[in-house]
mmCIF file of C-alpha atoms and ligand atoms in Angstrom:
data_model
loop_
_atom_site.group_PDB
_atom_site.id
_atom_site.type_symbol
_atom_site.label_atom_id
_atom_site.label_comp_id
_atom_site.label_asym_id
_atom_site.label_seq_id
_atom_site.Cartn_x
_atom_site.Cartn_y
_atom_site.Cartn_z
ATOM 1 C CA UNK A 65 0.000 0.000 0.000
ATOM 2 C CA UNK A 66 1.672 3.229 -1.194
ATOM 3 C CA UNK A 67 0.867 6.282 0.937
ATOM 4 C CA UNK A 68 1.597 9.901 0.046
ATOM 5 C CA UNK A 69 2.103 11.533 3.460
ATOM 6 C CA UNK A 70 2.126 15.252 4.251
ATOM 7 C CA UNK A 71 3.492 17.088 7.302
ATOM 8 C CA UNK A 72 2.998 20.826 7.930
ATOM 9 C CA UNK A 73 2.483 21.167 11.700
ATOM 10 C CA UNK A 74 5.204 23.788 12.319
ATOM 11 C CA UNK A 75 8.013 25.168 10.154
ATOM 12 C CA UNK A 76 8.758 22.255 7.831
ATOM 13 C CA UNK A 77 6.725 21.466 4.723
ATOM 14 C CA UNK A 78 7.318 17.770 4.116
ATOM 15 C CA UNK A 79 5.998 14.998 1.880
ATOM 16 C CA UNK A 80 6.976 11.344 1.620
ATOM 17 C CA UNK A 81 5.950 8.168 -0.139
ATOM 18 C CA UNK A 82 5.936 5.130 2.116
ATOM 19 C CA UNK A 83 4.979 1.485 1.827
ATOM 20 C CA UNK A 84 4.267 -0.026 5.261
ATOM 21 C CA UNK A 85 7.543 0.767 7.134
ATOM 22 C CA UNK A 86 9.576 1.383 4.013
ATOM 23 C CA UNK A 87 10.390 4.948 2.944
ATOM 24 C CA UNK A 88 10.376 5.317 -0.855
ATOM 25 C CA UNK A 89 11.051 9.059 -0.707
ATOM 26 C CA UNK A 90 11.163 11.834 1.873
ATOM 27 C CA UNK A 91 11.323 15.532 1.026
ATOM 28 C CA UNK A 92 11.604 18.256 3.676
ATOM 29 C CA UNK A 93 11.479 21.957 2.836
ATOM 30 C CA UNK A 94 12.475 23.903 5.929
ATOM 31 C CA UNK A 95 11.610 27.511 6.776
ATOM 32 C CA UNK A 96 14.222 27.793 9.555
ATOM 33 C CA UNK A 97 16.310 30.521 7.836
ATOM 34 C CA UNK A 98 13.289 32.792 7.562
ATOM 35 C CA UNK A 99 12.117 32.349 11.167
ATOM 36 C CA UNK A 100 15.671 32.704 12.538
ATOM 37 C CA UNK A 101 15.618 36.506 12.204
ATOM 38 C CA UNK A 102 12.637 36.592 14.629
ATOM 39 C CA UNK A 103 14.220 34.142 17.094
ATOM 40 C CA UNK A 104 11.336 31.660 16.753
ATOM 41 C CA UNK A 105 8.527 30.472 14.494
ATOM 42 C CA UNK A 106 6.091 33.192 13.327
ATOM 43 C CA UNK A 107 2.810 31.278 12.744
ATOM 44 C CA UNK A 108 1.466 33.549 9.995
ATOM 45 C CA UNK A 109 4.699 33.318 8.001
ATOM 46 C CA UNK A 110 4.752 29.535 8.505
ATOM 47 C CA UNK A 111 1.239 29.147 7.018
ATOM 48 C CA UNK A 112 2.105 31.278 3.991
ATOM 49 C CA UNK A 113 5.315 29.369 3.263
ATOM 50 C CA UNK A 114 3.500 26.012 3.561
ATOM 51 C CA UNK A 115 0.947 27.214 1.011
ATOM 52 C CA UNK A 116 3.724 28.191 -1.394
ATOM 53 C CA UNK A 117 5.750 24.984 -0.944
ATOM 54 C CA UNK A 118 3.248 22.169 -0.560
ATOM 55 C CA UNK A 119 2.444 21.426 -4.172
ATOM 56 C CA UNK A 120 6.094 21.278 -5.268
ATOM 57 C CA UNK A 121 7.118 19.255 -2.197
ATOM 58 C CA UNK A 122 4.451 16.612 -2.969
ATOM 59 C CA UNK A 123 5.470 16.474 -6.659
ATOM 60 C CA UNK A 124 9.113 16.092 -5.627
ATOM 61 C CA UNK A 125 8.254 13.252 -3.247
ATOM 62 C CA UNK A 126 6.398 11.376 -6.002
ATOM 63 C CA UNK A 127 9.204 11.987 -8.483
ATOM 64 C CA UNK A 128 11.850 10.789 -6.012
ATOM 65 C CA UNK A 129 9.809 7.612 -5.430
ATOM 66 C CA UNK A 130 9.512 7.103 -9.193
ATOM 67 C CA UNK A 131 5.700 7.155 -9.209
ATOM 68 C CA UNK A 132 2.829 9.479 -10.153
ATOM 69 C CA UNK A 133 -0.353 10.518 -8.330
ATOM 70 C CA UNK A 134 -2.275 7.651 -9.930
ATOM 71 C CA UNK A 135 0.015 5.067 -8.248
ATOM 72 C CA UNK A 136 -0.935 6.219 -4.721
ATOM 73 C CA UNK A 137 -3.287 4.070 -2.620
ATOM 74 C CA UNK A 138 -3.980 6.645 0.117
ATOM 75 C CA UNK A 139 -3.203 10.191 1.222
ATOM 76 C CA UNK A 140 -2.183 10.947 4.824
ATOM 77 C CA UNK A 141 -1.668 14.231 6.656
ATOM 78 C CA UNK A 142 -0.749 15.446 10.132
ATOM 79 C CA UNK A 143 -3.972 16.953 11.522
ATOM 80 C CA UNK A 144 -3.055 17.663 15.203
ATOM 81 C CA UNK A 145 -1.460 19.004 17.342
ATOM 82 C CA UNK A 146 0.499 21.973 15.957
ATOM 83 C CA UNK A 147 0.113 25.514 14.633
ATOM 84 C CA UNK A 148 -3.474 25.625 13.435
ATOM 85 C CA UNK A 149 -2.876 27.688 10.281
ATOM 86 C CA UNK A 150 0.094 25.518 9.332
ATOM 87 C CA UNK A 151 -1.798 22.251 9.925
ATOM 88 C CA UNK A 152 -4.746 23.454 7.845
ATOM 89 C CA UNK A 153 -2.539 23.809 4.766
ATOM 90 C CA UNK A 154 -1.522 20.132 4.857
ATOM 91 C CA UNK A 155 -4.973 18.880 5.852
ATOM 92 C CA UNK A 156 -6.760 20.805 3.084
ATOM 93 C CA UNK A 157 -4.214 19.833 0.450
ATOM 94 C CA UNK A 158 -4.579 16.175 1.479
ATOM 95 C CA UNK A 159 -8.378 16.446 1.432
ATOM 96 C CA UNK A 160 -8.282 17.866 -2.084
ATOM 97 C CA UNK A 161 -5.954 15.113 -3.294
ATOM 98 C CA UNK A 162 -8.017 12.395 -1.662
ATOM 99 C CA UNK A 163 -11.192 13.667 -3.350
ATOM 100 C CA UNK A 164 -9.575 14.202 -6.748
ATOM 101 C CA UNK A 165 -7.883 10.782 -6.747
ATOM 102 C CA UNK A 166 -10.777 9.012 -5.002
ATOM 103 C CA UNK A 167 -8.364 7.476 -2.461
ATOM 104 C CA UNK A 168 -8.715 7.164 1.330
ATOM 105 C CA UNK A 169 -7.681 10.077 3.556
ATOM 106 C CA UNK A 170 -5.752 9.132 6.716
ATOM 107 C CA UNK A 171 -5.472 11.708 9.548
ATOM 108 C CA UNK A 172 -2.311 11.252 11.634
ATOM 109 C CA UNK A 173 -1.586 12.581 15.135
ATOM 110 C CA UNK A 174 1.780 14.377 15.143
ATOM 111 C CA UNK A 175 3.128 12.706 18.287
ATOM 112 C CA UNK A 176 2.086 9.242 17.125
ATOM 113 C CA UNK A 177 4.086 9.859 13.955
ATOM 114 C CA UNK A 178 7.167 10.892 15.967
ATOM 115 C CA UNK A 179 6.970 7.511 17.734
ATOM 116 C CA UNK A 180 6.576 5.776 14.346
ATOM 117 C CA UNK A 181 9.895 7.318 13.212
ATOM 118 C CA UNK A 182 11.432 4.511 15.274
ATOM 119 C CA UNK A 183 9.805 1.827 13.075
ATOM 120 C CA UNK A 184 11.571 3.016 9.912
ATOM 121 C CA UNK A 185 14.997 1.504 10.495
ATOM 122 C CA UNK A 186 14.150 -0.957 13.253
ATOM 123 C CA UNK A 187 12.088 -3.786 11.727
ATOM 124 C CA UNK A 188 12.181 -5.732 15.005
ATOM 125 C CA UNK A 189 10.554 -2.939 17.059
ATOM 126 C CA UNK A 190 6.943 -3.803 17.861
ATOM 127 C CA UNK A 191 4.554 -2.703 20.644
ATOM 128 C CA UNK A 192 4.329 -3.030 23.564
ATOM 129 C CA UNK A 193 7.189 -0.726 24.532
ATOM 130 C CA UNK A 194 7.794 2.401 26.584
ATOM 131 C CA UNK A 195 8.427 5.702 24.807
ATOM 132 C CA UNK A 196 10.006 8.965 25.930
ATOM 133 C CA UNK A 197 8.544 11.582 23.608
ATOM 134 C CA UNK A 198 10.567 14.788 23.682
ATOM 135 C CA UNK A 199 9.863 17.542 21.180
ATOM 136 C CA UNK A 200 9.611 21.317 21.029
ATOM 137 C CA UNK A 201 6.061 21.337 22.384
ATOM 138 C CA UNK A 202 5.729 18.066 24.307
ATOM 139 C CA UNK A 203 7.515 15.965 26.901
ATOM 140 C CA UNK A 204 5.693 12.755 27.683
ATOM 141 C CA UNK A 205 6.376 9.220 28.901
ATOM 142 C CA UNK A 206 3.879 6.911 27.189
ATOM 143 C CA UNK A 207 3.193 3.215 27.052
ATOM 144 C CA UNK A 208 2.788 2.184 23.415
ATOM 145 C CA UNK A 209 0.477 -0.763 24.013
ATOM 146 C CA UNK A 210 -0.300 -1.172 20.300
ATOM 147 C CA UNK A 211 0.462 0.788 17.111
ATOM 148 C CA UNK A 212 -2.573 3.008 17.696
ATOM 149 C CA UNK A 213 -3.029 2.605 21.468
ATOM 150 C CA UNK A 214 -1.167 4.730 23.982
ATOM 151 C CA UNK A 215 -1.266 5.308 27.725
ATOM 152 C CA UNK A 216 0.332 8.431 29.194
ATOM 153 C CA UNK A 217 2.291 7.776 32.398
ATOM 154 C CA UNK A 218 3.517 11.346 32.859
ATOM 155 C CA UNK A 219 4.270 14.607 31.124
ATOM 156 C CA UNK A 220 5.569 18.084 31.664
ATOM 157 C CA UNK A 221 3.758 20.408 34.064
ATOM 158 C CA UNK A 222 5.010 23.509 32.261
ATOM 159 C CA UNK A 223 7.605 23.809 29.484
ATOM 160 C CA UNK A 224 8.613 20.992 27.173
ATOM 161 C CA UNK A 225 12.276 19.911 27.203
ATOM 162 C CA UNK A 226 12.801 21.339 23.696
ATOM 163 C CA UNK A 227 11.193 24.608 24.739
ATOM 164 C CA UNK A 228 13.553 24.826 27.733
ATOM 165 C CA UNK A 229 16.543 24.319 25.405
ATOM 166 C CA UNK A 230 15.220 26.840 22.861
ATOM 167 C CA UNK A 231 14.344 29.558 25.375
ATOM 168 C CA UNK A 232 17.534 29.304 27.431
ATOM 169 C CA UNK A 233 19.530 29.323 24.191
ATOM 170 C CA UNK A 234 17.668 32.425 23.037
ATOM 171 C CA UNK A 235 18.360 34.156 26.381
ATOM 172 C CA UNK A 236 22.075 33.556 25.746
ATOM 173 C CA UNK A 237 21.771 35.015 22.241
ATOM 174 C CA UNK A 238 22.192 31.686 20.396
ATOM 175 C CA UNK A 239 20.687 31.193 16.949
ATOM 176 C CA UNK A 240 17.263 29.559 16.457
ATOM 177 C CA UNK A 241 16.596 26.645 16.716
ATOM 178 C CA UNK A 242 18.401 26.918 20.030
ATOM 179 C CA UNK A 243 18.308 23.253 21.079
ATOM 180 C CA UNK A 244 20.605 22.198 18.260
ATOM 181 C CA UNK A 245 23.058 25.061 18.844
ATOM 182 C CA UNK A 246 23.047 24.562 22.631
ATOM 183 C CA UNK A 247 23.810 20.853 22.165
ATOM 184 C CA UNK A 248 26.815 21.629 19.941
ATOM 185 C CA UNK A 249 28.243 24.327 22.248
ATOM 186 C CA UNK A 250 27.654 22.222 25.406
ATOM 187 C CA UNK A 251 29.994 19.557 24.104
ATOM 188 C CA UNK A 252 32.947 21.925 24.571
ATOM 189 C CA UNK A 253 32.503 22.531 28.336
ATOM 190 C CA UNK A 254 32.062 20.899 31.739
ATOM 191 C CA UNK A 255 28.910 21.676 33.727
ATOM 192 C CA UNK A 256 30.227 22.864 37.088
ATOM 193 C CA UNK A 257 30.575 26.632 37.423
ATOM 194 C CA UNK A 258 26.976 27.818 37.894
ATOM 195 C CA UNK A 259 24.634 26.603 40.664
ATOM 196 C CA UNK A 260 21.624 26.135 38.372
ATOM 197 C CA UNK A 261 18.743 24.225 39.994
ATOM 198 C CA UNK A 262 18.045 20.538 39.443
ATOM 199 C CA UNK A 263 14.438 20.456 38.162
ATOM 200 C CA UNK A 264 12.098 18.666 40.585
ATOM 201 C CA UNK A 265 8.393 17.822 40.728
ATOM 202 C CA UNK A 266 7.029 17.143 44.205
ATOM 203 C CA UNK A 267 4.019 15.038 43.121
ATOM 204 C CA UNK A 268 3.388 13.124 39.911
ATOM 205 C CA UNK A 269 5.845 10.237 39.814
ATOM 206 C CA UNK A 270 6.579 10.522 36.084
ATOM 207 C CA UNK A 271 5.900 14.211 35.532
ATOM 208 C CA UNK A 272 8.499 16.790 34.508
ATOM 209 C CA UNK A 273 9.045 20.499 35.103
ATOM 210 C CA UNK A 274 11.555 22.640 33.238
ATOM 211 C CA UNK A 275 10.329 26.195 33.824
ATOM 212 C CA UNK A 276 12.370 26.661 37.045
ATOM 213 C CA UNK A 277 15.588 25.843 35.199
ATOM 214 C CA UNK A 278 14.602 28.134 32.312
ATOM 215 C CA UNK A 279 13.871 31.033 34.697
ATOM 216 C CA UNK A 280 17.165 30.476 36.559
ATOM 217 C CA UNK A 281 19.104 30.749 33.295
ATOM 218 C CA UNK A 282 17.221 33.910 32.305
ATOM 219 C CA UNK A 283 17.933 35.457 35.714
ATOM 220 C CA UNK A 284 21.612 34.513 35.461
ATOM 221 C CA UNK A 285 21.863 36.106 32.005
ATOM 222 C CA UNK A 286 19.986 39.289 33.046
ATOM 223 C CA UNK A 287 21.828 39.729 36.364
ATOM 224 C CA UNK A 288 25.204 39.261 34.671
ATOM 225 C CA UNK A 289 24.279 41.811 31.984
ATOM 226 C CA UNK A 290 23.226 44.336 34.668
ATOM 227 C CA UNK A 291 26.573 43.885 36.451
ATOM 228 C CA UNK A 292 28.434 44.113 33.155
ATOM 229 C CA UNK A 293 29.786 40.567 33.618
ATOM 230 C CA UNK A 294 30.254 38.030 30.826
ATOM 231 C CA UNK A 295 28.658 34.633 31.328
ATOM 232 C CA UNK A 296 30.490 31.492 30.310
ATOM 233 C CA UNK A 297 28.056 30.407 27.586
ATOM 234 C CA UNK A 298 29.507 26.915 26.915
ATOM 235 C CA UNK A 299 29.368 26.103 30.659
ATOM 236 C CA UNK A 300 25.735 27.273 30.956
ATOM 237 C CA UNK A 301 24.854 25.213 27.853
ATOM 238 C CA UNK A 302 26.530 22.133 29.320
ATOM 239 C CA UNK A 303 24.748 22.641 32.666
ATOM 240 C CA UNK A 304 21.295 23.096 31.099
ATOM 241 C CA UNK A 305 21.807 20.044 28.904
ATOM 242 C CA UNK A 306 22.955 17.961 31.857
ATOM 243 C CA UNK A 307 20.041 19.028 34.095
ATOM 244 C CA UNK A 308 17.433 18.326 31.401
ATOM 245 C CA UNK A 309 18.969 14.950 30.571
ATOM 246 C CA UNK A 310 19.176 14.026 34.291
ATOM 247 C CA UNK A 311 15.439 14.480 34.674
ATOM 248 C CA UNK A 312 14.460 12.802 31.390
ATOM 249 C CA UNK A 313 16.674 9.772 31.997
ATOM 250 C CA UNK A 314 15.840 9.358 35.677
ATOM 251 C CA UNK A 315 12.043 9.390 35.223
ATOM 252 C CA UNK A 316 12.072 7.263 32.073
ATOM 253 C CA UNK A 317 14.182 4.502 33.588
ATOM 254 C CA UNK A 318 12.081 4.517 36.762
ATOM 255 C CA UNK A 319 8.924 4.139 34.640
ATOM 256 C CA UNK A 320 10.532 1.272 32.689
ATOM 257 C CA UNK A 321 11.391 -0.476 35.943
ATOM 258 C CA UNK A 322 7.998 0.066 37.587
ATOM 259 C CA UNK A 323 6.009 -1.156 34.569
ATOM 260 C CA UNK A 324 8.478 -3.916 33.627
ATOM 261 C CA UNK A 325 9.484 -2.631 30.169
ATOM 262 C CA UNK A 326 12.633 -4.042 28.613
ATOM 263 C CA UNK A 327 12.128 -2.104 25.377
ATOM 264 C CA UNK A 328 12.414 1.681 25.260
ATOM 265 C CA UNK A 329 12.114 4.107 22.336
ATOM 266 C CA UNK A 330 12.889 7.823 22.288
ATOM 267 C CA UNK A 331 11.109 10.131 19.829
ATOM 268 C CA UNK A 332 10.772 13.805 18.844
ATOM 269 C CA UNK A 333 13.259 16.547 17.968
ATOM 270 C CA UNK A 334 15.117 16.337 21.298
ATOM 271 C CA UNK A 335 15.874 12.642 20.648
ATOM 272 C CA UNK A 336 18.691 14.068 18.466
ATOM 273 C CA UNK A 337 20.417 15.410 21.606
ATOM 274 C CA UNK A 338 23.884 13.918 21.813
ATOM 275 C CA UNK A 339 24.065 13.682 25.635
ATOM 276 C CA UNK A 340 20.614 12.073 25.865
ATOM 277 C CA UNK A 341 21.576 9.502 23.233
ATOM 278 C CA UNK A 342 24.950 8.696 24.797
ATOM 279 C CA UNK A 343 23.800 8.458 28.413
ATOM 280 C CA UNK A 344 20.635 6.469 27.698
ATOM 281 C CA UNK A 345 22.613 4.059 25.521
ATOM 282 C CA UNK A 346 25.023 3.448 28.397
ATOM 283 C CA UNK A 347 22.304 3.120 31.076
ATOM 284 C CA UNK A 348 20.116 0.811 28.982
ATOM 285 C CA UNK A 349 23.076 -1.430 28.161
ATOM 286 C CA UNK A 350 23.747 -1.715 31.870
ATOM 287 C CA UNK A 351 20.079 -2.507 32.669
ATOM 288 C CA UNK A 352 19.508 -4.928 29.775
ATOM 289 C CA UNK A 353 16.945 -2.650 28.084
ATOM 290 C CA UNK A 354 16.721 -2.613 24.272
ATOM 291 C CA UNK A 355 16.896 1.047 23.273
ATOM 292 C CA UNK A 356 15.708 2.620 20.020
ATOM 293 C CA UNK A 357 16.216 6.106 18.573
ATOM 294 C CA UNK A 358 15.114 7.321 15.148
ATOM 295 C CA UNK A 359 17.877 7.967 12.645
ATOM 296 C CA UNK A 360 18.933 11.636 13.037
ATOM 297 C CA UNK A 361 17.179 12.688 9.802
ATOM 298 C CA UNK A 362 13.870 11.346 11.186
ATOM 299 C CA UNK A 363 14.150 12.952 14.679
ATOM 300 C CA UNK A 364 12.780 16.330 13.566
ATOM 301 C CA UNK A 365 9.578 16.922 11.625
ATOM 302 C CA UNK A 366 9.309 14.884 8.417
ATOM 303 C CA UNK A 367 6.579 13.132 6.452
ATOM 304 C CA UNK A 368 8.164 9.654 6.300
ATOM 305 C CA UNK A 369 7.129 9.057 9.929
ATOM 306 C CA UNK A 370 3.594 10.285 9.070
ATOM 307 C CA UNK A 371 3.320 7.732 6.253
ATOM 308 C CA UNK A 372 4.520 4.873 8.478
ATOM 309 C CA UNK A 373 2.033 5.709 11.260
ATOM 310 C CA UNK A 374 -0.703 6.221 8.629
ATOM 311 C CA UNK A 375 -0.312 2.595 7.560
ATOM 312 C CA UNK A 376 -1.182 1.434 11.096
ATOM 313 C CA UNK A 377 -4.012 3.988 11.456
ATOM 314 C CA UNK A 378 -5.490 2.709 8.163
ATOM 315 C CA UNK A 379 -5.261 -0.912 9.369
ATOM 316 C CA UNK A 380 -7.115 0.152 12.505
ATOM 317 C CA UNK A 381 -9.896 1.799 10.431
ATOM 318 C CA UNK A 382 -8.972 5.391 11.290
ATOM 319 C CA UNK A 383 -10.022 6.981 8.012
ATOM 320 C CA UNK A 384 -11.008 10.636 7.542
ATOM 321 C CA UNK A 385 -13.455 12.314 5.186
ATOM 322 C CA UNK A 386 -14.187 15.783 3.807
ATOM 323 C CA UNK A 387 -15.256 16.968 7.272
ATOM 324 C CA UNK A 388 -11.711 16.447 8.670
ATOM 325 C CA UNK A 389 -10.463 19.507 10.525
ATOM 326 C CA UNK A 390 -7.115 20.388 12.086
ATOM 327 C CA UNK A 391 -6.648 20.883 15.853
ATOM 328 C CA UNK A 392 -3.980 22.888 17.652
ATOM 329 C CA UNK A 393 -4.093 20.606 20.689
ATOM 330 C CA UNK A 394 -5.091 16.964 21.067
ATOM 331 C CA UNK A 395 -3.834 14.291 23.475
ATOM 332 C CA UNK A 396 -2.081 11.309 21.921
ATOM 333 C CA UNK A 397 -4.518 8.840 23.441
HETATM 334 O O1 KG4 B 408 9.934 17.267 17.165
HETATM 335 P P1 KG4 B 408 10.347 18.603 16.709
HETATM 336 O O2 KG4 B 408 11.061 18.718 15.388
HETATM 337 O O3 KG4 B 408 9.149 19.599 16.656
HETATM 338 C C1 KG4 B 408 7.981 19.404 17.368
HETATM 339 O O4 KG4 B 408 7.206 18.549 16.932
HETATM 340 O O5 KG4 B 408 7.849 20.088 18.421
HETATM 341 O O6 KG4 B 408 11.262 19.183 17.859
HETATM 342 C C2 KG4 B 408 11.873 20.402 17.777
HETATM 343 C C3 KG4 B 408 12.657 20.599 19.062
HETATM 344 C C4 KG4 B 408 13.188 22.018 19.197
HETATM 345 O O7 KG4 B 408 12.907 22.470 20.498
HETATM 346 C C5 KG4 B 408 14.688 21.828 18.979
HETATM 347 O O8 KG4 B 408 15.466 22.796 19.633
HETATM 348 C C6 KG4 B 408 14.897 20.456 19.592
HETATM 349 O O9 KG4 B 408 13.780 19.715 19.108
HETATM 350 N N1 KG4 B 408 16.144 19.827 19.157
HETATM 351 C C7 KG4 B 408 17.154 19.557 20.009
HETATM 352 C C8 KG4 B 408 18.194 18.996 19.241
HETATM 353 N N2 KG4 B 408 17.781 18.938 17.943
HETATM 354 C C9 KG4 B 408 16.512 19.460 17.923
HETATM 355 N N3 KG4 B 408 17.241 19.733 21.341
HETATM 356 C C10 KG4 B 408 18.380 19.342 21.922
HETATM 357 N N4 KG4 B 408 19.424 18.820 21.264
HETATM 358 C C11 KG4 B 408 19.385 18.618 19.928
HETATM 359 N N5 KG4 B 408 20.418 18.082 19.281
#
């Protein structure tokens, strides 16, 4: 079953052709350079750029897969959660294609597709497993009980891990998207100089909180500027990265132990973080847990993961029609 999948939830216009877990093509057109001058994504600009790019991105995906529109068996699109104007571009384009080609329309939840990025290069990975989902807007520990069944064990009370990286990076004047830059700079320093707090959550066994750490970094930057002192940016980056990873790793491994999971997957943009990957690999080896990450090119937003998840949604009968709408927020389960 060949699926043309579309992703437009934030600042990447992406299309892919997939067949079950196999990726026949994957095209990503990123808007990062344009949003960088504003220090973050401007929703109105994102919607406009999606509208301009979507047709060509879909044509390129078909061409790269060596097929035409008539060879497609279904059309899939990310419909929630995300920037509403951005999502609507992909959803409406997919609806139009589905009607014109008379092929099924498959709505895909953005976070489910991030989890599915792990299926692409890991044929042996099958539910049930535990997943740490860490992106720019979400931080969640979920049980993946089946391909389309999820149970949330915990999540962030305030900022997502990616948001904490992005906002602390921005406070230090680093280029958007801050998480990537912070990760690179952190590698050059040891986290020891600044007494930044260790994030804690008093209740909620598997919940996270990153806003205290974010505020501490902002205060450090502002107070230093007022005193005319330079901050040691690489050291702050290394400290933030270490604190965030401490919390993510600690809670995830405790959840794996409590619920008896020996298989763990990590998904979302922050799964590209080099410290998170290295430390979890070491810890899981030690604990006998099979650990999965998406390939780096599938950690961020892309449509290949949408197509793979769409296959399982289709099998489960989750088909959309012309009344399909986008939603800015929607829980994974
Ligand atoms: O999953 P994603 O592409 O978008 C959402 O669906 O939210 O995640 C984007 C997030 C951003 O916050 C970005 O800074 C972060 O992933 N990110 C990283 C790294 N690469 C991307 N954070 C830390 N280290 C990285 N290497």
